[in-house]
Amino acid sequence: MGQLLQTGFGGSASPSDGVPSVVLHWMEQPLWDAWSHLPDYLAGSPKAKDYNLSPPFDRANGMSASEFYRTHDYSRIHRNSVAKYASSKEINSILEAILGKRDKIAQGHDLLLFSALNATFLDGKTVVDVGGGYGDFMMALKESVPSVKHCYCLDLPDVIADAVSKQSDNPDSITVRQTEVTFVAGDMFDPSTIPTPCNIIFTKHVLCDFSDGDVVRALQSFHEVLKYSDPKGGKVVIIDAVLPNGDELNGKWNSAVSFDVLLMLTGRRGERSCLEWSNLAKKAGFSFDGVIPTASVTVDLAIFSIEQDSH
């Protein structure tokens, strides 16, 4: 364990890379103090009328997590490093699941569902990553599945401007395949900004930040795009940790639930169960096909298809 925390071990270039960043971030005093407020946050408190509305981090530090990290450079460096480190691991896990390299899939787990999202299915398709940031996932997908016809990375205008600038500043770090990813400024609530024709919409760690009502609005936007582009085969793939339904836990420890508790400290987002995703999908005109697990605790692949009687 000591070696993992050393600079330069296992590819870590600095104390803020890899495992060191994870420890420095989660063991930092502001997050540590937030734990003592978690029980009241979950149960509600009679001390103040709106006390249960403020996340534990806000109560412990007198400000939101977003405000804290915006004004504390040292802490922000480690938080961003954790996100970068986790994202790279997640993308590898996602691609392994799509390419059928996971042991469970190889042994016949969810083979029917896997056939709905694999390299063969992606062949010749146009895919859009909504909230795709700097395009890391789309570039990795294009590298791994070159037969994908078009890859688009859609995000808010300021994010896309930064992404394009980053590529311009580091042209040598981009492969030929990765240059085939198109960056698009848009808004997931506005279907006119989502590239068409489109066969598959991916969205990773985005909808978990929004209320159920906003999620339905976003899904309805996706539905409008896919109904126009591919009414019989269009799919949405939600890439988030999918929680088990309550009756499935039966008192057992679950890694996805533990991850959800960590996120609850700052109120950044909330993961959803299979039942919750199924209900939201139906409200937006989709059927919930199921979930493909990955090797990462932070991401699963929840797959929605257009309901054939919805158009």
Coordinates of N, CA, C and O in Angstrom, one line a residue, residues 128 130 154 186-196 198 200-201 203 207 212-230 235-236 280-281 283-286 304 306:
V128 N -23.6 9.5 -30.6 CA -23.4 10.9 -29.9 C -23.2 10.7 -28.4 O -24.0 9.9 -27.8
V130 N -23.6 12.6 -25.2 CA -24.2 13.8 -24.7 C -23.5 14.1 -23.4 O -23.6 13.3 -22.4
L154 N -21.0 15.9 -27.8 CA -21.8 17.1 -27.6 C -21.7 17.6 -26.1 O -21.8 16.8 -25.2
G186 N -24.0 22.2 -27.9 CA -25.4 22.0 -27.9 C -26.0 21.9 -26.5 O -25.3 22.2 -25.5
D187 N -27.2 21.5 -26.4 CA -28.0 21.4 -25.1 C -28.8 20.1 -25.2 O -29.6 20.0 -26.1
M188 N -28.7 19.3 -24.2 CA -29.4 18.0 -24.3 C -30.9 18.2 -24.2 O -31.7 17.3 -24.6
F189 N -31.4 19.3 -23.7 CA -32.8 19.6 -23.6 C -33.4 20.1 -24.9 O -34.6 20.3 -25.1
D190 N -32.5 20.4 -25.9 CA -32.9 21.0 -27.2 C -32.6 20.0 -28.3 O -31.4 19.9 -28.7
P191 N -33.5 19.2 -28.7 CA -33.2 18.1 -29.7 C -32.6 18.7 -31.0 O -32.0 18.0 -31.7
S192 N -32.9 20.0 -31.3 CA -32.4 20.5 -32.6 C -30.9 20.7 -32.6 O -30.3 20.9 -33.6
T193 N -30.3 20.6 -31.4 CA -28.8 20.8 -31.3 C -28.1 19.4 -31.3 O -26.9 19.4 -31.3
I194 N -28.8 18.3 -31.2 CA -28.2 17.0 -31.2 C -28.1 16.5 -32.7 O -29.0 16.6 -33.5
P195 N -26.9 16.1 -33.1 CA -26.6 15.7 -34.5 C -27.5 14.6 -35.0 O -27.8 13.7 -34.2
T196 N -28.0 14.8 -36.2 CA -28.9 13.8 -36.8 C -28.3 13.5 -38.2 O -27.7 14.4 -38.8
C198 N -28.9 9.9 -36.2 CA -28.2 9.4 -35.0 C -28.9 8.0 -34.6 O -30.1 7.9 -34.6
I200 N -27.4 5.9 -31.8 CA -27.2 5.6 -30.4 C -26.8 6.9 -29.7 O -25.9 7.6 -30.2
I201 N -27.4 7.2 -28.6 CA -27.0 8.3 -27.7 C -26.4 7.7 -26.4 O -27.1 7.0 -25.7
T203 N -24.7 8.7 -22.7 CA -24.5 9.9 -21.8 C -23.9 9.3 -20.5 O -24.5 8.4 -19.9
L207 N -27.0 12.5 -16.4 CA -28.4 12.5 -15.9 C -28.5 12.3 -14.4 O -29.4 12.7 -13.8
D212 N -35.6 13.9 -11.5 CA -36.4 13.0 -12.3 C -37.1 13.8 -13.4 O -37.1 13.3 -14.6
G213 N -37.7 14.9 -13.1 CA -38.4 15.7 -14.1 C -37.4 16.1 -15.2 O -37.8 16.1 -16.4
D214 N -36.3 16.6 -14.9 CA -35.3 17.0 -15.9 C -34.8 15.8 -16.7 O -34.5 15.9 -17.9
V215 N -34.6 14.7 -16.1 CA -34.2 13.5 -16.8 C -35.2 13.1 -17.8 O -34.9 12.7 -19.0
V216 N -36.5 13.1 -17.5 CA -37.5 12.8 -18.4 C -37.5 13.8 -19.6 O -37.6 13.4 -20.8
R217 N -37.3 15.1 -19.3 CA -37.2 16.1 -20.4 C -36.0 15.8 -21.3 O -36.2 15.8 -22.6
A218 N -34.9 15.4 -20.8 CA -33.7 15.1 -21.6 C -34.0 13.8 -22.4 O -33.7 13.8 -23.6
L219 N -34.6 12.8 -21.8 CA -34.9 11.6 -22.5 C -35.9 11.8 -23.6 O -35.8 11.2 -24.7
Q220 N -36.9 12.7 -23.4 CA -37.8 13.0 -24.4 C -37.1 13.7 -25.6 O -37.5 13.5 -26.8
S221 N -36.1 14.5 -25.3 CA -35.3 15.2 -26.3 C -34.6 14.1 -27.2 O -34.6 14.1 -28.4
F222 N -34.0 13.1 -26.5 CA -33.3 12.0 -27.1 C -34.3 11.2 -28.0 O -34.0 10.8 -29.1
H223 N -35.5 11.0 -27.4 CA -36.5 10.2 -28.1 C -36.9 10.9 -29.5 O -37.0 10.2 -30.5
E224 N -37.0 12.2 -29.4 CA -37.4 12.9 -30.6 C -36.3 12.8 -31.7 O -36.6 12.6 -32.9
V225 N -35.0 12.8 -31.3 CA -33.9 12.7 -32.3 C -33.9 11.2 -32.8 O -33.8 11.0 -34.0
L226 N -34.0 10.2 -31.9 CA -33.9 8.9 -32.4 C -35.2 8.4 -33.2 O -35.0 7.6 -34.1
K227 N -36.3 8.9 -32.8 CA -37.5 8.6 -33.5 C -37.4 9.1 -35.0 O -37.9 8.4 -35.9
Y228 N -36.8 10.2 -35.2 CA -36.6 10.7 -36.5 C -35.5 9.9 -37.3 O -35.7 9.6 -38.5
S229 N -34.4 9.6 -36.6 CA -33.3 9.0 -37.2 C -33.4 7.5 -37.4 O -33.0 7.0 -38.4
D230 N -33.8 6.8 -36.3 CA -33.8 5.3 -36.3 C -34.9 4.8 -35.4 O -34.7 4.3 -34.3
K235 N -31.2 3.7 -29.8 CA -31.0 3.3 -28.4 C -30.4 4.5 -27.6 O -29.6 5.3 -28.2
V236 N -30.6 4.5 -26.3 CA -30.0 5.4 -25.4 C -29.2 4.5 -24.4 O -29.8 3.5 -23.9
L280 N -38.6 6.0 -15.5 CA -38.3 7.2 -16.2 C -38.2 7.0 -17.7 O -38.7 7.8 -18.5
A281 N -37.7 5.8 -18.1 CA -37.6 5.5 -19.5 C -39.1 5.4 -20.1 O -39.3 6.0 -21.2
K283 N -41.8 6.9 -19.2 CA -42.4 8.2 -19.3 C -41.9 9.0 -20.5 O -42.6 9.9 -21.0
A284 N -40.7 8.6 -21.0 CA -40.2 9.4 -22.2 C -40.4 8.6 -23.5 O -39.9 9.0 -24.5
G285 N -41.1 7.5 -23.4 CA -41.4 6.7 -24.6 C -40.4 5.6 -24.9 O -40.4 5.1 -26.1
F286 N -39.6 5.2 -24.0 CA -38.6 4.2 -24.2 C -39.0 2.9 -23.4 O -39.7 3.0 -22.4
F304 N -31.8 1.7 -23.2 CA -33.2 2.0 -23.5 C -33.4 1.9 -25.0 O -32.5 2.2 -25.8
I306 N -36.5 2.6 -28.2 CA -37.7 3.2 -28.5 C -38.8 2.2 -28.5 O -38.7 1.1 -29.1

